[in-house]
Amino acid sequence: MIKLLHVIAIGALVSSAVYAYSIKYETTLATEHLQKLKSKTQRERDAIAVLKAEWQFLNRPDRVQMLAERHLDLQPFVVTQVVKPSDVPNRGPKVDAIGRKLEDLGLGLPTETPRNTKAGTTTPGAMP
């Protein structure tokens, strides 16, 4: 009986040692993974900082103006380019092209659209 208790005690000690070692191994792996993620995060932050610096350099107003003058054939602003809203023509009437095709095939009722509007005529069933 005592031998059995000794074997159980030794087994418990060995299993607890193995369990402690597995925890240590998992912790070591997690720590290495965390360090890799931290270094990758820092590299990405550095790359973002470089891109921001390049953008600030490229987006300078004087540089953009110089490029516009060099590569775009822009003309100076003229007062006649300004248009009042009253000078803009109104939209033309909306024509129902699909409905017109259906009417031509005889599949729909004739509708009152600007294309077939005649003075003094109304479509059957239309309100006066």
Short mmCIF file of N, CA and C in Angstrom, two decimals:
data_model
loop_
_atom_site.label_atom_id
_atom_site.label_comp_id
_atom_site.label_asym_id
_atom_site.label_seq_id
_atom_site.Cartn_x
_atom_site.Cartn_y
_atom_site.Cartn_z
N MET A 1 0.82 -1.18 0.00
CA MET A 1 0.00 0.00 0.00
C MET A 1 0.87 1.26 0.00
N ILE A 2 1.93 1.23 0.78
CA ILE A 2 2.82 2.38 0.87
C ILE A 2 3.54 2.59 -0.46
N LYS A 3 3.88 1.51 -1.14
CA LYS A 3 4.52 1.64 -2.45
C LYS A 3 3.58 2.35 -3.43
N LEU A 4 2.33 2.02 -3.37
CA LEU A 4 1.34 2.65 -4.24
C LEU A 4 1.25 4.15 -3.96
N LEU A 5 1.26 4.53 -2.69
CA LEU A 5 1.22 5.95 -2.32
C LEU A 5 2.48 6.66 -2.81
N HIS A 6 3.62 6.00 -2.72
CA HIS A 6 4.87 6.60 -3.20
C HIS A 6 4.82 6.79 -4.71
N VAL A 7 4.32 5.81 -5.41
CA VAL A 7 4.21 5.90 -6.87
C VAL A 7 3.25 7.05 -7.25
N ILE A 8 2.15 7.14 -6.52
CA ILE A 8 1.19 8.23 -6.80
C ILE A 8 1.83 9.58 -6.50
N ALA A 9 2.57 9.69 -5.41
CA ALA A 9 3.22 10.95 -5.05
C ALA A 9 4.27 11.33 -6.08
N ILE A 10 5.07 10.35 -6.50
CA ILE A 10 6.10 10.61 -7.51
C ILE A 10 5.43 11.00 -8.83
N GLY A 11 4.36 10.33 -9.19
CA GLY A 11 3.61 10.65 -10.41
C GLY A 11 3.04 12.06 -10.34
N ALA A 12 2.52 12.44 -9.18
CA ALA A 12 1.97 13.78 -9.01
C ALA A 12 3.08 14.82 -9.14
N LEU A 13 4.24 14.56 -8.57
CA LEU A 13 5.36 15.49 -8.68
C LEU A 13 5.83 15.63 -10.14
N VAL A 14 5.94 14.52 -10.82
CA VAL A 14 6.38 14.55 -12.22
C VAL A 14 5.35 15.28 -13.08
N SER A 15 4.08 14.97 -12.88
CA SER A 15 3.05 15.63 -13.68
C SER A 15 2.98 17.13 -13.39
N SER A 16 3.17 17.53 -12.13
CA SER A 16 3.17 18.95 -11.81
C SER A 16 4.39 19.64 -12.43
N ALA A 17 5.53 18.94 -12.49
CA ALA A 17 6.72 19.51 -13.14
C ALA A 17 6.48 19.69 -14.64
N VAL A 18 5.87 18.69 -15.25
CA VAL A 18 5.57 18.77 -16.68
C VAL A 18 4.57 19.91 -16.94
N TYR A 19 3.57 20.02 -16.09
CA TYR A 19 2.58 21.08 -16.23
C TYR A 19 3.22 22.46 -16.08
N ALA A 20 4.11 22.60 -15.09
CA ALA A 20 4.80 23.88 -14.89
C ALA A 20 5.70 24.21 -16.09
N TYR A 21 6.38 23.20 -16.63
CA TYR A 21 7.22 23.42 -17.80
C TYR A 21 6.37 23.82 -19.00
N SER A 22 5.21 23.18 -19.19
CA SER A 22 4.36 23.53 -20.34
C SER A 22 3.85 24.97 -20.21
N ILE A 23 3.51 25.38 -18.98
CA ILE A 23 3.08 26.76 -18.77
C ILE A 23 4.22 27.73 -19.10
N LYS A 24 5.43 27.40 -18.65
CA LYS A 24 6.59 28.25 -18.93
C LYS A 24 6.85 28.33 -20.43
N TYR A 25 6.72 27.19 -21.13
CA TYR A 25 6.95 27.15 -22.57
C TYR A 25 5.90 28.00 -23.31
N GLU A 26 4.64 27.87 -22.94
CA GLU A 26 3.57 28.67 -23.56
C GLU A 26 3.77 30.16 -23.29
N THR A 27 4.21 30.48 -22.07
CA THR A 27 4.46 31.88 -21.73
C THR A 27 5.60 32.45 -22.56
N THR A 28 6.64 31.65 -22.74
CA THR A 28 7.78 32.09 -23.55
C THR A 28 7.35 32.34 -25.00
N LEU A 29 6.56 31.41 -25.54
CA LEU A 29 6.07 31.59 -26.91
C LEU A 29 5.19 32.83 -27.03
N ALA A 30 4.31 33.04 -26.05
CA ALA A 30 3.44 34.22 -26.08
C ALA A 30 4.25 35.51 -25.98
N THR A 31 5.29 35.51 -25.16
CA THR A 31 6.15 36.68 -25.01
C THR A 31 6.88 36.98 -26.32
N GLU A 32 7.40 35.94 -26.98
CA GLU A 32 8.08 36.15 -28.26
C GLU A 32 7.11 36.69 -29.30
N HIS A 33 5.90 36.14 -29.32
CA HIS A 33 4.89 36.61 -30.27
C HIS A 33 4.54 38.08 -29.99
N LEU A 34 4.42 38.44 -28.72
CA LEU A 34 4.13 39.81 -28.35
C LEU A 34 5.25 40.76 -28.78
N GLN A 35 6.48 40.33 -28.60
CA GLN A 35 7.62 41.17 -29.01
C GLN A 35 7.63 41.36 -30.53
N LYS A 36 7.30 40.30 -31.28
CA LYS A 36 7.23 40.42 -32.73
C LYS A 36 6.14 41.40 -33.14
N LEU A 37 4.99 41.31 -32.48
CA LEU A 37 3.90 42.23 -32.79
C LEU A 37 4.27 43.68 -32.46
N LYS A 38 4.94 43.87 -31.34
CA LYS A 38 5.36 45.23 -30.96
C LYS A 38 6.34 45.80 -31.98
N SER A 39 7.30 44.98 -32.42
CA SER A 39 8.27 45.48 -33.40
C SER A 39 7.61 45.75 -34.74
N LYS A 40 6.65 44.89 -35.13
CA LYS A 40 5.94 45.12 -36.38
C LYS A 40 5.10 46.40 -36.28
N THR A 41 4.46 46.62 -35.14
CA THR A 41 3.68 47.83 -34.93
C THR A 41 4.56 49.07 -35.03
N GLN A 42 5.73 49.00 -34.45
CA GLN A 42 6.65 50.14 -34.52
C GLN A 42 7.11 50.39 -35.94
N ARG A 43 7.40 49.32 -36.69
CA ARG A 43 7.79 49.49 -38.10
C ARG A 43 6.67 50.14 -38.90
N GLU A 44 5.43 49.71 -38.65
CA GLU A 44 4.28 50.30 -39.37
C GLU A 44 4.10 51.77 -38.99
N ARG A 45 4.28 52.10 -37.71
CA ARG A 45 4.17 53.50 -37.29
C ARG A 45 5.25 54.35 -37.95
N ASP A 46 6.46 53.80 -38.05
CA ASP A 46 7.54 54.52 -38.72
C ASP A 46 7.21 54.73 -40.20
N ALA A 47 6.66 53.71 -40.84
CA ALA A 47 6.30 53.82 -42.25
C ALA A 47 5.19 54.87 -42.43
N ILE A 48 4.23 54.90 -41.53
CA ILE A 48 3.16 55.89 -41.60
C ILE A 48 3.73 57.29 -41.41
N ALA A 49 4.68 57.45 -40.49
CA ALA A 49 5.30 58.76 -40.27
C ALA A 49 6.05 59.21 -41.52
N VAL A 50 6.73 58.28 -42.19
CA VAL A 50 7.43 58.63 -43.43
C VAL A 50 6.44 59.06 -44.50
N LEU A 51 5.34 58.33 -44.63
CA LEU A 51 4.33 58.69 -45.63
C LEU A 51 3.70 60.04 -45.32
N LYS A 52 3.46 60.32 -44.05
CA LYS A 52 2.90 61.63 -43.69
C LYS A 52 3.88 62.75 -44.03
N ALA A 53 5.16 62.51 -43.77
CA ALA A 53 6.16 63.53 -44.10
C ALA A 53 6.23 63.75 -45.60
N GLU A 54 6.20 62.65 -46.38
CA GLU A 54 6.21 62.79 -47.83
C GLU A 54 4.98 63.53 -48.31
N TRP A 55 3.81 63.23 -47.74
CA TRP A 55 2.58 63.91 -48.14
C TRP A 55 2.66 65.40 -47.83
N GLN A 56 3.18 65.75 -46.66
CA GLN A 56 3.31 67.16 -46.33
C GLN A 56 4.26 67.87 -47.29
N PHE A 57 5.32 67.17 -47.70
CA PHE A 57 6.25 67.75 -48.66
C PHE A 57 5.59 67.94 -50.02
N LEU A 58 4.86 66.92 -50.47
CA LEU A 58 4.25 66.97 -51.80
C LEU A 58 3.03 67.89 -51.85
N ASN A 59 2.40 68.13 -50.72
CA ASN A 59 1.16 68.89 -50.68
C ASN A 59 1.38 70.37 -50.35
N ARG A 60 2.59 70.84 -50.43
CA ARG A 60 2.85 72.25 -50.16
C ARG A 60 2.17 73.10 -51.21
N PRO A 61 1.51 74.20 -50.82
CA PRO A 61 0.80 75.05 -51.79
C PRO A 61 1.72 75.63 -52.86
N ASP A 62 2.93 76.03 -52.50
CA ASP A 62 3.82 76.61 -53.50
C ASP A 62 4.24 75.57 -54.53
N ARG A 63 4.44 74.33 -54.10
CA ARG A 63 4.81 73.26 -55.03
C ARG A 63 3.64 72.93 -55.96
N VAL A 64 2.45 72.86 -55.41
CA VAL A 64 1.27 72.58 -56.23
C VAL A 64 1.07 73.71 -57.25
N GLN A 65 1.25 74.96 -56.82
CA GLN A 65 1.11 76.09 -57.74
C GLN A 65 2.15 76.01 -58.85
N MET A 66 3.40 75.68 -58.49
CA MET A 66 4.45 75.57 -59.49
C MET A 66 4.12 74.47 -60.50
N LEU A 67 3.64 73.31 -60.03
CA LEU A 67 3.28 72.22 -60.93
C LEU A 67 2.11 72.59 -61.82
N ALA A 68 1.14 73.32 -61.27
CA ALA A 68 -0.01 73.75 -62.06
C ALA A 68 0.44 74.70 -63.17
N GLU A 69 1.33 75.61 -62.85
CA GLU A 69 1.81 76.54 -63.87
C GLU A 69 2.64 75.83 -64.92
N ARG A 70 3.40 74.83 -64.53
CA ARG A 70 4.27 74.13 -65.46
C ARG A 70 3.50 73.16 -66.36
N HIS A 71 2.56 72.39 -65.79
CA HIS A 71 1.94 71.31 -66.54
C HIS A 71 0.51 71.58 -67.01
N LEU A 72 -0.17 72.51 -66.41
CA LEU A 72 -1.55 72.81 -66.81
C LEU A 72 -1.56 74.12 -67.56
N ASP A 73 -2.29 74.16 -68.62
CA ASP A 73 -2.39 75.38 -69.41
C ASP A 73 -3.60 76.16 -68.93
N LEU A 74 -3.52 76.71 -67.74
CA LEU A 74 -4.63 77.43 -67.15
C LEU A 74 -4.60 78.89 -67.59
N GLN A 75 -5.78 79.43 -67.79
CA GLN A 75 -5.91 80.82 -68.18
C GLN A 75 -6.39 81.60 -66.97
N PRO A 76 -6.09 82.90 -66.91
CA PRO A 76 -6.58 83.68 -65.78
C PRO A 76 -8.10 83.77 -65.78
N PHE A 77 -8.66 83.99 -64.61
CA PHE A 77 -10.09 84.08 -64.42
C PHE A 77 -10.63 85.34 -65.08
N VAL A 78 -11.72 85.19 -65.82
CA VAL A 78 -12.35 86.32 -66.50
C VAL A 78 -13.74 86.49 -65.92
N VAL A 79 -14.17 87.74 -65.77
CA VAL A 79 -15.47 88.03 -65.16
C VAL A 79 -16.60 87.43 -65.98
N THR A 80 -16.43 87.31 -67.29
CA THR A 80 -17.51 86.78 -68.13
C THR A 80 -17.74 85.29 -67.90
N GLN A 81 -16.88 84.64 -67.14
CA GLN A 81 -17.08 83.22 -66.84
C GLN A 81 -18.15 83.02 -65.79
N VAL A 82 -18.51 84.05 -65.06
CA VAL A 82 -19.51 83.95 -64.01
C VAL A 82 -20.88 84.01 -64.65
N VAL A 83 -21.73 83.07 -64.29
CA VAL A 83 -23.08 83.00 -64.86
C VAL A 83 -24.08 83.11 -63.73
N LYS A 84 -25.12 83.92 -63.95
CA LYS A 84 -26.19 84.02 -62.96
C LYS A 84 -27.10 82.80 -63.10
N PRO A 85 -27.72 82.39 -62.01
CA PRO A 85 -28.63 81.23 -62.11
C PRO A 85 -29.78 81.47 -63.08
N SER A 86 -30.20 82.70 -63.25
CA SER A 86 -31.30 82.98 -64.17
C SER A 86 -30.87 82.79 -65.63
N ASP A 87 -29.56 82.83 -65.92
CA ASP A 87 -29.07 82.65 -67.28
C ASP A 87 -28.97 81.18 -67.68
N VAL A 88 -29.04 80.28 -66.72
CA VAL A 88 -28.93 78.85 -67.01
C VAL A 88 -30.28 78.38 -67.57
N PRO A 89 -30.29 77.70 -68.73
CA PRO A 89 -31.56 77.27 -69.31
C PRO A 89 -32.21 76.19 -68.45
N ASN A 90 -33.53 76.13 -68.52
CA ASN A 90 -34.27 75.11 -67.79
C ASN A 90 -34.07 73.76 -68.45
N ARG A 91 -34.30 72.71 -67.68
CA ARG A 91 -34.20 71.37 -68.22
C ARG A 91 -35.32 71.14 -69.23
N GLY A 92 -35.00 70.32 -70.21
CA GLY A 92 -36.02 69.95 -71.17
C GLY A 92 -37.00 68.97 -70.54
N PRO A 93 -38.13 68.76 -71.15
CA PRO A 93 -39.10 67.83 -70.57
C PRO A 93 -38.55 66.40 -70.59
N LYS A 94 -38.94 65.63 -69.61
CA LYS A 94 -38.48 64.25 -69.49
C LYS A 94 -39.34 63.38 -70.40
N VAL A 95 -38.69 62.64 -71.27
CA VAL A 95 -39.39 61.79 -72.23
C VAL A 95 -39.30 60.35 -71.74
N ASP A 96 -40.43 59.67 -71.74
CA ASP A 96 -40.49 58.29 -71.29
C ASP A 96 -40.24 57.37 -72.48
N ALA A 97 -38.99 57.04 -72.74
CA ALA A 97 -38.64 56.26 -73.92
C ALA A 97 -39.14 54.82 -73.82
N ILE A 98 -39.08 54.22 -72.64
CA ILE A 98 -39.53 52.84 -72.48
C ILE A 98 -41.05 52.77 -72.66
N GLY A 99 -41.76 53.71 -72.05
CA GLY A 99 -43.21 53.75 -72.23
C GLY A 99 -43.60 53.94 -73.69
N ARG A 100 -42.85 54.77 -74.41
CA ARG A 100 -43.12 55.01 -75.82
C ARG A 100 -42.94 53.71 -76.61
N LYS A 101 -41.89 52.93 -76.30
CA LYS A 101 -41.67 51.67 -77.01
C LYS A 101 -42.79 50.67 -76.72
N LEU A 102 -43.24 50.64 -75.46
CA LEU A 102 -44.35 49.75 -75.11
C LEU A 102 -45.62 50.16 -75.85
N GLU A 103 -45.87 51.44 -75.99
CA GLU A 103 -47.03 51.92 -76.74
C GLU A 103 -46.93 51.51 -78.20
N ASP A 104 -45.73 51.62 -78.78
CA ASP A 104 -45.54 51.24 -80.18
C ASP A 104 -45.80 49.75 -80.38
N LEU A 105 -45.50 48.92 -79.37
CA LEU A 105 -45.76 47.49 -79.46
C LEU A 105 -47.20 47.15 -79.11
N GLY A 106 -47.95 48.11 -78.62
CA GLY A 106 -49.33 47.89 -78.26
C GLY A 106 -49.49 47.26 -76.88
N LEU A 107 -48.50 47.36 -76.04
CA LEU A 107 -48.54 46.72 -74.72
C LEU A 107 -48.94 47.68 -73.61
N GLY A 108 -49.04 48.92 -73.87
CA GLY A 108 -49.36 49.87 -72.81
C GLY A 108 -50.37 50.89 -73.28
N LEU A 109 -50.94 51.58 -72.34
CA LEU A 109 -51.86 52.66 -72.68
C LEU A 109 -51.07 53.88 -73.11
N PRO A 110 -51.59 54.63 -74.05
CA PRO A 110 -50.87 55.85 -74.45
C PRO A 110 -50.80 56.82 -73.27
N THR A 111 -49.69 57.41 -73.12
CA THR A 111 -49.49 58.36 -72.03
C THR A 111 -49.17 59.73 -72.60
N GLU A 112 -49.39 60.72 -71.80
CA GLU A 112 -49.12 62.10 -72.21
C GLU A 112 -47.67 62.41 -71.89
N THR A 113 -46.83 62.38 -72.89
CA THR A 113 -45.44 62.77 -72.72
C THR A 113 -45.14 63.90 -73.69
N PRO A 114 -44.13 64.65 -73.47
CA PRO A 114 -43.84 65.81 -74.31
C PRO A 114 -43.63 65.47 -75.78
N ARG A 115 -43.23 64.24 -76.09
CA ARG A 115 -42.94 63.90 -77.47
C ARG A 115 -44.22 63.86 -78.31
N ASN A 116 -45.33 63.38 -77.74
CA ASN A 116 -46.55 63.27 -78.54
C ASN A 116 -47.60 64.31 -78.14
N THR A 117 -47.20 65.32 -77.40
CA THR A 117 -48.14 66.34 -76.98
C THR A 117 -48.47 67.24 -78.17
N LYS A 118 -49.77 67.40 -78.42
CA LYS A 118 -50.21 68.30 -79.48
C LYS A 118 -51.13 69.33 -78.84
N ALA A 119 -51.20 70.45 -79.43
CA ALA A 119 -52.00 71.53 -78.87
C ALA A 119 -53.48 71.13 -78.89
N GLY A 120 -54.13 71.17 -77.73
CA GLY A 120 -55.55 70.93 -77.64
C GLY A 120 -55.95 69.46 -77.59
N THR A 121 -55.03 68.51 -77.63
CA THR A 121 -55.40 67.10 -77.58
C THR A 121 -55.03 66.53 -76.22
N THR A 122 -55.81 65.58 -75.78
CA THR A 122 -55.51 64.92 -74.52
C THR A 122 -55.57 63.43 -74.72
N THR A 123 -54.95 62.72 -73.86
CA THR A 123 -54.95 61.27 -73.91
C THR A 123 -56.23 60.77 -73.28
N PRO A 124 -56.82 59.68 -73.83
CA PRO A 124 -58.04 59.16 -73.22
C PRO A 124 -57.80 58.80 -71.77
N GLY A 125 -58.73 59.19 -70.94
CA GLY A 125 -58.63 58.87 -69.52
C GLY A 125 -57.81 59.87 -68.74
N ALA A 126 -57.22 60.86 -69.40
CA ALA A 126 -56.43 61.85 -68.71
C ALA A 126 -57.31 62.93 -68.13
N MET A 127 -56.87 63.50 -67.07
CA MET A 127 -57.63 64.57 -66.42
C MET A 127 -57.44 65.86 -67.23
N PRO A 128 -58.49 66.67 -67.44
CA PRO A 128 -58.34 67.92 -68.21
C PRO A 128 -57.56 68.95 -67.45
#
